[in-house]
Tab-separated table of C-alpha atoms in Angstrom:
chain	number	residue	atom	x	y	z
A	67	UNK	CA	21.022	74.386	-93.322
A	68	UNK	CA	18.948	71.628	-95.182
A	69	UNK	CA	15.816	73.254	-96.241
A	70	UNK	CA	14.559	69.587	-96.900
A	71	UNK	CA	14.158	69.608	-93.250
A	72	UNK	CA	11.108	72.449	-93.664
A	73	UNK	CA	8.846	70.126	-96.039
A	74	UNK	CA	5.550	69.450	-94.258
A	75	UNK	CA	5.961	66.022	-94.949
A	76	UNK	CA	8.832	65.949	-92.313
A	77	UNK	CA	7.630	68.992	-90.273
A	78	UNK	CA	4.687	66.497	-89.682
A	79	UNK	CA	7.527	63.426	-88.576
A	80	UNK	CA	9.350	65.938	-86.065
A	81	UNK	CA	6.102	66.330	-84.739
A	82	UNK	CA	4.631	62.884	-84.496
A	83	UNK	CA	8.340	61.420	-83.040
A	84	UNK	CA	8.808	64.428	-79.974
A	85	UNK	CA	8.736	61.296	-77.293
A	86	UNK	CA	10.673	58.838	-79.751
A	87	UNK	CA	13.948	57.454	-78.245
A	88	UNK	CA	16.109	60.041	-80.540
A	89	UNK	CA	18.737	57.113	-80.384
A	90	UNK	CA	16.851	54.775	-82.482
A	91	UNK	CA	16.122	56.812	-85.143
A	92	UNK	CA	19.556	58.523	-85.493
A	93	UNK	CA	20.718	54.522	-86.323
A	94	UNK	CA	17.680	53.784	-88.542
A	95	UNK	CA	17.309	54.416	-92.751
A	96	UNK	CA	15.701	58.160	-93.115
A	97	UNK	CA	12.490	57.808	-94.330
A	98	UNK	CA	13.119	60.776	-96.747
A	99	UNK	CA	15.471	61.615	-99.312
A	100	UNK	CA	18.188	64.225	-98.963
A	101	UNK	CA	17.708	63.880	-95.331
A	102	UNK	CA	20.085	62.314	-92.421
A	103	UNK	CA	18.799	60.098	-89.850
A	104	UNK	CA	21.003	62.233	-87.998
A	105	UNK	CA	19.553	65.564	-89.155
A	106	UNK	CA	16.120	64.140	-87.825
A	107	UNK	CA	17.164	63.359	-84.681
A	108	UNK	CA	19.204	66.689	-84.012
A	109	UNK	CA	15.902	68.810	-84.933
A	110	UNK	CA	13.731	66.543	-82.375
A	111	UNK	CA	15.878	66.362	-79.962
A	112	UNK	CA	16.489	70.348	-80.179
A	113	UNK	CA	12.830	70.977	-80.590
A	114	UNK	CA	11.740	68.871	-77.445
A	115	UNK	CA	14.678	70.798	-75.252
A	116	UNK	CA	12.779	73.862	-76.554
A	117	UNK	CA	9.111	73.221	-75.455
A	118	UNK	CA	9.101	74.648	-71.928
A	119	UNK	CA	12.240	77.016	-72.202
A	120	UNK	CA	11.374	78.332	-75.877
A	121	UNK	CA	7.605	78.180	-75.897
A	122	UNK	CA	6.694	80.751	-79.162
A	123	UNK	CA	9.458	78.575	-81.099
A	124	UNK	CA	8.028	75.090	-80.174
A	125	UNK	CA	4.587	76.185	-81.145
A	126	UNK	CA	5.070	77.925	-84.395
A	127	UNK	CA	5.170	75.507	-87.432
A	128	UNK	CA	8.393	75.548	-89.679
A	129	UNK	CA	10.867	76.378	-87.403
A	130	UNK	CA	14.340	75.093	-87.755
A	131	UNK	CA	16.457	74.170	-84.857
A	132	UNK	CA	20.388	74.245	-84.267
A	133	UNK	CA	22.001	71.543	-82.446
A	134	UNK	CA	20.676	70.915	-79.046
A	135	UNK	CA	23.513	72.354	-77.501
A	136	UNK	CA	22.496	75.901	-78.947
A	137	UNK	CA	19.247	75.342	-77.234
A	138	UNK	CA	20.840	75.073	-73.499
A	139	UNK	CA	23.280	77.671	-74.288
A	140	UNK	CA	20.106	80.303	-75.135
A	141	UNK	CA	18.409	82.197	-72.846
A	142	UNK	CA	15.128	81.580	-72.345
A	143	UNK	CA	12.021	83.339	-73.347
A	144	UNK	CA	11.389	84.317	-69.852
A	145	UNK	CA	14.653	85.946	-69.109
A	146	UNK	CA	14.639	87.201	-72.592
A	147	UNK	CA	11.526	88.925	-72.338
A	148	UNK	CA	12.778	90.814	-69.392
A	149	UNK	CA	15.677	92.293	-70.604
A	150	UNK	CA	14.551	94.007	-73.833
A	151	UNK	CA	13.401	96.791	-71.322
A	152	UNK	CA	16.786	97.126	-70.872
A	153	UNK	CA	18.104	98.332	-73.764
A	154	UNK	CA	18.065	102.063	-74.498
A	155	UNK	CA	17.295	104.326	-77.942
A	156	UNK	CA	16.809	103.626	-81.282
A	157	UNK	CA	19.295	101.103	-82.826
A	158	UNK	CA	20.991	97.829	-80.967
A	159	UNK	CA	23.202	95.192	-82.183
A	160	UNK	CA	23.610	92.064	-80.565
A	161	UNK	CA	27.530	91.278	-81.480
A	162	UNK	CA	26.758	87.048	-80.054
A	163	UNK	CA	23.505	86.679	-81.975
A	164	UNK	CA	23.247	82.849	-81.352
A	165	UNK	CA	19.358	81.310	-81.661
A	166	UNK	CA	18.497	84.457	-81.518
A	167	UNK	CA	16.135	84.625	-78.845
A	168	UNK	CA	17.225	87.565	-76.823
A	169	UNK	CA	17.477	89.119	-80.316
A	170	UNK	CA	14.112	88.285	-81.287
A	171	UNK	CA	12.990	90.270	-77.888
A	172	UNK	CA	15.035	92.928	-78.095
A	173	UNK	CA	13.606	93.756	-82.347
A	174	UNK	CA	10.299	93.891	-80.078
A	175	UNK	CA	11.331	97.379	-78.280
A	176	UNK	CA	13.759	98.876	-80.866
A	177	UNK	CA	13.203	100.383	-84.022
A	178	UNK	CA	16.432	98.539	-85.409
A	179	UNK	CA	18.301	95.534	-84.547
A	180	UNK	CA	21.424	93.710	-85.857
A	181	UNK	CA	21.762	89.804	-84.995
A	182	UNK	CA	25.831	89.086	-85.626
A	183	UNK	CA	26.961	85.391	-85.477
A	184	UNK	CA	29.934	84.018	-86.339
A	185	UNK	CA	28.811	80.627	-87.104
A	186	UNK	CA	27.254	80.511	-90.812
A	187	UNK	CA	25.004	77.981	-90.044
A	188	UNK	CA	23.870	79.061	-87.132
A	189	UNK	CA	23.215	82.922	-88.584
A	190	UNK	CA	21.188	81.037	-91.700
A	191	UNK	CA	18.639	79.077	-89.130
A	192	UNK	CA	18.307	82.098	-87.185
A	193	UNK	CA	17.683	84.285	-90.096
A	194	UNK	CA	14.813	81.962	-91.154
A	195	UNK	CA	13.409	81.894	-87.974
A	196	UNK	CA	13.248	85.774	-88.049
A	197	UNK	CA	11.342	85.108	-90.986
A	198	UNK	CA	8.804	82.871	-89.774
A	199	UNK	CA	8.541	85.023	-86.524
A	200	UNK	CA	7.205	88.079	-88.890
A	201	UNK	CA	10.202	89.570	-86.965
A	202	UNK	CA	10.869	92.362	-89.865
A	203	UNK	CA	13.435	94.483	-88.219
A	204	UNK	CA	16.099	92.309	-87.693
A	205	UNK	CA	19.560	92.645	-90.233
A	206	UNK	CA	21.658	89.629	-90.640
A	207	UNK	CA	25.627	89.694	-90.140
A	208	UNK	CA	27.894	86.712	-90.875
A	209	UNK	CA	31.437	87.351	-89.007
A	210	UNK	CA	32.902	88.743	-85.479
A	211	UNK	CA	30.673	91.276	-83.660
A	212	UNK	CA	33.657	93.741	-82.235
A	213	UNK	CA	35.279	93.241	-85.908
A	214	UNK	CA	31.269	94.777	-87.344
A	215	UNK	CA	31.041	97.612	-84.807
A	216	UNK	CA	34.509	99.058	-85.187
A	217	UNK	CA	34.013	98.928	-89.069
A	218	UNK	CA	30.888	100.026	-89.300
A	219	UNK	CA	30.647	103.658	-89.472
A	220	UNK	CA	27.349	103.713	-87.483
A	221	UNK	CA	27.163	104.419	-83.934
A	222	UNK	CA	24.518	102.027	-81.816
A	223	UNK	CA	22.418	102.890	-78.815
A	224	UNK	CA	22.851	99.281	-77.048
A	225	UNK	CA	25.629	96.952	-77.391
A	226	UNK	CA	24.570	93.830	-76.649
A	227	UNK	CA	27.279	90.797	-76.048
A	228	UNK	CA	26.463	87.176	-74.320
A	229	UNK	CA	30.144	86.083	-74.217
A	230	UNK	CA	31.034	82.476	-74.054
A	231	UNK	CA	33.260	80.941	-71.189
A	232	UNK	CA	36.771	79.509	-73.556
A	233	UNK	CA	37.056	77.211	-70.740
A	234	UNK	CA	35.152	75.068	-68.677
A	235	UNK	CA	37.431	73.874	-66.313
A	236	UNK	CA	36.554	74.977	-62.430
A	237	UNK	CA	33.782	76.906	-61.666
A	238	UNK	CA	35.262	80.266	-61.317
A	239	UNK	CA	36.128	82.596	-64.370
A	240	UNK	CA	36.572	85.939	-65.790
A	241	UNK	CA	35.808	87.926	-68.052
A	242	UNK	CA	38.531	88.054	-69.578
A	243	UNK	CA	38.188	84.020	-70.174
A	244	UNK	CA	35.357	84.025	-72.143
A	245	UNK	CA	34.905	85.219	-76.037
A	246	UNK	CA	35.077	87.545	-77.457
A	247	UNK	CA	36.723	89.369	-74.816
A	248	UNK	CA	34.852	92.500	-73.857
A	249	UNK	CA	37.448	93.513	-70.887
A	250	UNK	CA	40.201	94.295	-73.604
A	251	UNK	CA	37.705	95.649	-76.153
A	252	UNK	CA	35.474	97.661	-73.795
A	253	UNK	CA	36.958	101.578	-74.399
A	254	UNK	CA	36.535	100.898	-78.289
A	255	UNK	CA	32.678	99.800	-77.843
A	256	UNK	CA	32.098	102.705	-76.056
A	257	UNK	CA	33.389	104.513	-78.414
A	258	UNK	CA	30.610	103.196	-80.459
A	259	UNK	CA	27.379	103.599	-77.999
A	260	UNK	CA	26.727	104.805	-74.553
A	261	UNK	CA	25.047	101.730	-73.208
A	262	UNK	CA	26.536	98.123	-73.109
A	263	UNK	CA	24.621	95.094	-71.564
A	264	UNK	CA	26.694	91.415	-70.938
A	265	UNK	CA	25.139	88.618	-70.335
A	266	UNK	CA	26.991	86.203	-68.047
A	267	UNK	CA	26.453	82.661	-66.034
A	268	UNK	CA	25.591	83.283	-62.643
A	269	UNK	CA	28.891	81.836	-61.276
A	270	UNK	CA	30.967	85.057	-62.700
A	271	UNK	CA	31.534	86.700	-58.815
A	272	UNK	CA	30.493	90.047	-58.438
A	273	UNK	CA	33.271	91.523	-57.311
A	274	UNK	CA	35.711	89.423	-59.477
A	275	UNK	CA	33.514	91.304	-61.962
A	276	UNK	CA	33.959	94.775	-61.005
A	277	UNK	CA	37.488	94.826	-61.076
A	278	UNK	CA	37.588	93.986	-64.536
A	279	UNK	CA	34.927	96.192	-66.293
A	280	UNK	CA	34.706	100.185	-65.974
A	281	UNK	CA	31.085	102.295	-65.504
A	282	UNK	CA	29.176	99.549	-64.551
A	283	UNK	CA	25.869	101.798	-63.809
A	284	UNK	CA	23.779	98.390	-62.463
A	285	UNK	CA	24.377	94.687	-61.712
A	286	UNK	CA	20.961	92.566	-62.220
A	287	UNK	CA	20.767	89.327	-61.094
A	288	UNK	CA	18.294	87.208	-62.719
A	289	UNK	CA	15.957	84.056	-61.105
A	290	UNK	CA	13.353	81.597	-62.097
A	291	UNK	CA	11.810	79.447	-59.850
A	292	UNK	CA	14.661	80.172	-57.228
A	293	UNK	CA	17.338	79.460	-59.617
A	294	UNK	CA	19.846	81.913	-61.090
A	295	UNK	CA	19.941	81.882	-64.457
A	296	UNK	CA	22.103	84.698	-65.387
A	297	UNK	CA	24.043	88.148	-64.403
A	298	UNK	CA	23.136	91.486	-66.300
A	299	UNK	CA	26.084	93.734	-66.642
A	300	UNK	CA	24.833	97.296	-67.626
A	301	UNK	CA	27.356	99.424	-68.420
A	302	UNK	CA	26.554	103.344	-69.150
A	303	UNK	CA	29.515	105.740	-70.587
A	304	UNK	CA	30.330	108.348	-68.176
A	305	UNK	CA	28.802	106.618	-65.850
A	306	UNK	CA	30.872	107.035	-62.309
A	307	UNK	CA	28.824	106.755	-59.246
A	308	UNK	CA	27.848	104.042	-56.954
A	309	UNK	CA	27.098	100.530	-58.604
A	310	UNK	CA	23.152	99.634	-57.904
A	311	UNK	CA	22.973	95.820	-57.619
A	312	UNK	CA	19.428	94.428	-58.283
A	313	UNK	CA	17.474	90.736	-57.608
A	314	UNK	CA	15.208	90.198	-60.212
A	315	UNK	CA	12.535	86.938	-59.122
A	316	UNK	CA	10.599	86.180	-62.503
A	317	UNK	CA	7.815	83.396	-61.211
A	318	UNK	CA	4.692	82.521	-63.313
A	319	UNK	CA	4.196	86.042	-64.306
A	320	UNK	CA	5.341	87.737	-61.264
A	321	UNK	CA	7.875	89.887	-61.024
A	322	UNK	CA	9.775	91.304	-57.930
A	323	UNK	CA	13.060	93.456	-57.189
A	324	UNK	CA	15.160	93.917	-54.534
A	325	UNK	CA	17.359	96.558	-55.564
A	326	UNK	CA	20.368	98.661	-53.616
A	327	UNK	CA	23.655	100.750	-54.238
A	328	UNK	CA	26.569	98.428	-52.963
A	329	UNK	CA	27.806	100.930	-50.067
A	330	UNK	CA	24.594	100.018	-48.957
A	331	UNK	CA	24.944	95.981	-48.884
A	332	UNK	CA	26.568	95.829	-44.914
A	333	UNK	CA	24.502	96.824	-41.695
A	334	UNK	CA	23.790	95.311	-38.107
A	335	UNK	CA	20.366	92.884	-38.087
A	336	UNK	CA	19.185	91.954	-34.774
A	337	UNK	CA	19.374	87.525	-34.411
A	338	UNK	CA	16.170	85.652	-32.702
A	339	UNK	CA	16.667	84.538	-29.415
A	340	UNK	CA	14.014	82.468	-29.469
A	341	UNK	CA	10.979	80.484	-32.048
A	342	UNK	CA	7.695	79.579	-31.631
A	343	UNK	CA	5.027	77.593	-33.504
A	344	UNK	CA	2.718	80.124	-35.200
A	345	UNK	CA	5.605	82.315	-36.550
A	346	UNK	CA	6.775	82.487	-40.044
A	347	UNK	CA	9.999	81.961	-41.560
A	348	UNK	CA	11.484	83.020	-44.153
A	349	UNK	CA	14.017	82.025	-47.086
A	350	UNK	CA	14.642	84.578	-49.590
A	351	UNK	CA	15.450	83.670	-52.958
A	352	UNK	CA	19.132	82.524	-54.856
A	353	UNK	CA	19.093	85.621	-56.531
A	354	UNK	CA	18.765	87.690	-53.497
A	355	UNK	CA	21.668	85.502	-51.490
A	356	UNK	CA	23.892	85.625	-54.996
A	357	UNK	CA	23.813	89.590	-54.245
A	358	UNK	CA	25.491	89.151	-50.888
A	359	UNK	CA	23.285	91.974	-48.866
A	360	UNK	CA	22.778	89.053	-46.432
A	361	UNK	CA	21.514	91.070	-43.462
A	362	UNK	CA	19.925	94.263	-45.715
A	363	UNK	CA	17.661	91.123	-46.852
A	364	UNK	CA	16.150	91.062	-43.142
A	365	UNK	CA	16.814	94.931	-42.768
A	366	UNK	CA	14.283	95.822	-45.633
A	367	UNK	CA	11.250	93.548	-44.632
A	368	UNK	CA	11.777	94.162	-41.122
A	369	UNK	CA	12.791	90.214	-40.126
A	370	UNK	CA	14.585	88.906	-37.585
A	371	UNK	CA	17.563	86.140	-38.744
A	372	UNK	CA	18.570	82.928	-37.345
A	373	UNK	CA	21.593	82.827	-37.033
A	374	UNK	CA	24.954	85.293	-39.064
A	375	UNK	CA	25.794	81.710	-41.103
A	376	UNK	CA	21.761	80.708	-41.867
A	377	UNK	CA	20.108	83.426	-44.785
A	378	UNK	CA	17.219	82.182	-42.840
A	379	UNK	CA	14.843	85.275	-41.491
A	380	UNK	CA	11.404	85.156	-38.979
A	381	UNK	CA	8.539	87.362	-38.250
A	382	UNK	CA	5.349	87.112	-36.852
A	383	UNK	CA	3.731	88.297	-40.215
A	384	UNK	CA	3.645	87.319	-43.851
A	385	UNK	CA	4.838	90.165	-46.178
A	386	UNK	CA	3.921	88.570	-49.788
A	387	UNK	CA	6.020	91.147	-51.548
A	388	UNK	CA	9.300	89.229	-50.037
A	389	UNK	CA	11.150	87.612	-52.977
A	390	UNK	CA	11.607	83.656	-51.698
A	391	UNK	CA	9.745	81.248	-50.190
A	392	UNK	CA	7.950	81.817	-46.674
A	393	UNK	CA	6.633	79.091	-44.678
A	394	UNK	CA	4.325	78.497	-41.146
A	395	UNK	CA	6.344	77.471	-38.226
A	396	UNK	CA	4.254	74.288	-36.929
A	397	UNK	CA	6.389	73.721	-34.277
A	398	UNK	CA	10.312	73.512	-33.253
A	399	UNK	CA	11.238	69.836	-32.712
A	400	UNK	CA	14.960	68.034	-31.241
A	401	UNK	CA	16.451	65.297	-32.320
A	402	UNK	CA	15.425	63.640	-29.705
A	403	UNK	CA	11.931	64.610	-29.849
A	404	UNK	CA	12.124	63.947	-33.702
A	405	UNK	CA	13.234	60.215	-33.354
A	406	UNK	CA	9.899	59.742	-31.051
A	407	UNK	CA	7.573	61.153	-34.058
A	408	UNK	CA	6.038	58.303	-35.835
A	409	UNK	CA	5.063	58.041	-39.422
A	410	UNK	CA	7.470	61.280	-40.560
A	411	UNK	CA	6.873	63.264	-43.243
A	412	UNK	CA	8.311	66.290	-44.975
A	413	UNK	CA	10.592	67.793	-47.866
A	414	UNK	CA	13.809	68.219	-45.768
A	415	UNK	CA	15.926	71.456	-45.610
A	416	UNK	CA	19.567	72.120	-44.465
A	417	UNK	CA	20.569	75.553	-43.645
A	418	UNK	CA	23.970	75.357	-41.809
A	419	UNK	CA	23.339	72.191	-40.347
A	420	UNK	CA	25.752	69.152	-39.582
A	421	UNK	CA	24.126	66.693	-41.922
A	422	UNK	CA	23.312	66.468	-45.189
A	423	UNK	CA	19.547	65.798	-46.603
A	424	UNK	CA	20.297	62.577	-47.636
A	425	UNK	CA	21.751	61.118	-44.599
A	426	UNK	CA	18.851	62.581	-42.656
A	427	UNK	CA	16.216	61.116	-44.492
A	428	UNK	CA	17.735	57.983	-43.861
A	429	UNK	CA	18.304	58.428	-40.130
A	430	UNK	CA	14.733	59.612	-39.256
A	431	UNK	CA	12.982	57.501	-42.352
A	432	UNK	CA	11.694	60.345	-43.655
A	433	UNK	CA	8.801	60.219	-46.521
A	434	UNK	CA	8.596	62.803	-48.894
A	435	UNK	CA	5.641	65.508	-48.912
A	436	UNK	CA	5.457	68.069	-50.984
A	437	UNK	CA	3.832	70.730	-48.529
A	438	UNK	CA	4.956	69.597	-45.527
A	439	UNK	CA	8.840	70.653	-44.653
A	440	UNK	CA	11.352	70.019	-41.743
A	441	UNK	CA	14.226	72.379	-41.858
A	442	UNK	CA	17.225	71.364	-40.172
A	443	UNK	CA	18.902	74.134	-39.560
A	444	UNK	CA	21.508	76.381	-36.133
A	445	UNK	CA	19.833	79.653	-34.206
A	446	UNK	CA	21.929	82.475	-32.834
A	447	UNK	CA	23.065	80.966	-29.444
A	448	UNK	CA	24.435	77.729	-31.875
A	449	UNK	CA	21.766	75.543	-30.690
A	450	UNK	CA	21.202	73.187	-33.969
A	451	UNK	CA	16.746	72.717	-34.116
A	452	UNK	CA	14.565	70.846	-36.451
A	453	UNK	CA	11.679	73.194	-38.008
A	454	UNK	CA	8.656	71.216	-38.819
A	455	UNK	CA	6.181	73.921	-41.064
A	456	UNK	CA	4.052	74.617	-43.895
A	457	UNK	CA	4.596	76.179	-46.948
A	458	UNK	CA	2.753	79.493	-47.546
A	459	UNK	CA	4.775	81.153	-50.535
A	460	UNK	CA	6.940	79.124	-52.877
A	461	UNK	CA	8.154	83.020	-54.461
């Protein structure tokens, strides 16, 4: 960590270059001693990645930031935010400490916190940051999390752990692939608290999941602006009942939940046998389709589906509570009928539909609108229709 890097002077250059090409001044002479042009460019670079997703840290003068690649591992300050109601007592430790920023949250709702990070560097910036934050309750631990907790004599309400995939190759993984390896090591942190909480990428399945960890009391899947952003795995000792699985939508300040026990997730919906213009349909959210309770979806808020392959629901009233987006039927169009309307606009949607979005702009020279919509998409009796509506609720 070059503390050169903190002198107003250069504080004020970050600033000033924010929408400089990053590339031209990593090749050009630094413009201050004891400083790389490459040390300049890494802190605006990771400072720009951080205005929307890191807001407090963008805004407040003197911080220092890691490579950019710490920025986009991070969570966010929304999904950070969130979870600090999750943790439980007195005392937490965070054994992947990273930026910091679920850390940072979490010293907001417990008396005492411990940030561990294996990366020097990276513990040192962090640290600072703490500083700068007026975030006074936060220890400091250079070296392996698991190592810290089963030498430390000190038992800890909440175990946190965000643990990193050791391979990027495919898109599935477990557990047991990523680091440091809390399948193998999870008996000895209970041992040391009675409430664990991992952090993983939305792609871990969860069932794949399931069958590697133990008293998983709740599964909560997290989503901004329709897009999962991670899995909560909250694991209670003892615990030995049924598993409650819970869509979190976190929108602009809104919340919503769609929570239930997995024995729960199957059940008979009834399918719509027919559409009409004035009727409302609705698409719930990725983090309610990454739970899998496809038809308990339409079950809960009363709604009719589509079709068993389209997550696509109708009604003949809005329920604003529903966590997705729900739009105005306008009216139900063919192909045929669609090649004969002139001057087409919309955002286009396919929901198990023979054709991809692309193709079918081309095809029917569609220009894009940003409140009108056609959704391509199959009905229960396998009749493929073209949905041309109105958005009412974007989440």
């Amino acid at each position: 960590m070059n503390d050169k890097l903190l002198a107003k002077a250069v504080q004020d250059y970050i600033n000033a270059n924010l929408n400089t090409d990053v590339n031209q001044i990593a090749l050009a002479k630094s413009p201050f001693d004891g400083i790389t042009p490459a040390e300049l460019a890494t802190q605006i670079s990771a400072k720009k990645k951080a205005e929307k997703k890191l807001p407090t840290w963008f805004h407040t003068e003197n911080i220092y930031y890691p490579p950019v690649l710490s920025i986009e591992q991070t969570s966010s300050e929304v999904t950070a935010r969130y979870k600090s109601k999750l943790a439980k007592g007195n005392a937490l430790i965070d054994i992947t400490g990273g930026f910091g920023i679920d850390t940072y949250y979490f010293a907001k709702k417990v008396k005492e916190v411990i940030h561990c990070e294996i990366n020097p560097e990276l513990s040192a910036i962090t640290q600072n940051n703490a500083q700068v934050l007026e975030a006074k309750n936060i220890k400091f631990k250079v070296g392996d999390g698991i190592a810290y907790i089963q030498n430390h004599g000190s038992l800890f309400d909440t175990v946190y752990v965000d643990p990193a995939r050791r391979s990027e190759k495919g898109k599935v993984f477990m557990l047991k692939d990523c680091s440091p390896d809390v399948v193998t090591n999870l008996n000895a942190l209970l041992k040391k608290t009675s409430r664990i909480i991992i952090k993983t990428a939305p792609l871990l399945d969860i069932s794949a999941g399931l069958t590697e960890l133990t008293q998983v009391s709740e599964i909560q899947i997290i989503s901004v602006k329709n897009e999962c952003k991670e899995l909560l795995w909250i694991i209670d000792k003892e615990f030995d009942k049924d598993t409650k699985i819970t869509a979190v939508t976190l929108n602009n300040g809104i919340e919503k939940e769609f929570s239930f026990y997995r024995s729960e997730a199957n059940g008979s919906i009834q399918f719509a046998k027919s559409l009409g213009a004035g009727e409302y349909l609705y698409e719930p959210d990725a983090a309610l389709l990454k739970s899998g309770a496809f038809n308990l979806i339409g079950l809960t808020y009363n709604l009719i589906k589509l079709h068993a392959q389209t997550q696509l629901f109708t009604a003949d009233f809005i329920k604003t509570d529903f966590p997705g987006r729900i739009f105005k039927i306008e009216a139900i169009l063919s192909t045929g009928e669609l090649k004969k309307e002139p001057n087409l606009k919309g955002n286009v949607i396919v929901r198990n539909y023979p054709a991809k979005p692309v193709d079918l702009v081309k095809k029917y020279k569609i220009k894009a609108d940003q409140e009108q919509f056609l959704i391509f998409t199959r009905i229960a009796n396998g009749e493929n229709i073209i949905l041309k509506a109105s958005i009412i609720q974007y989440y």
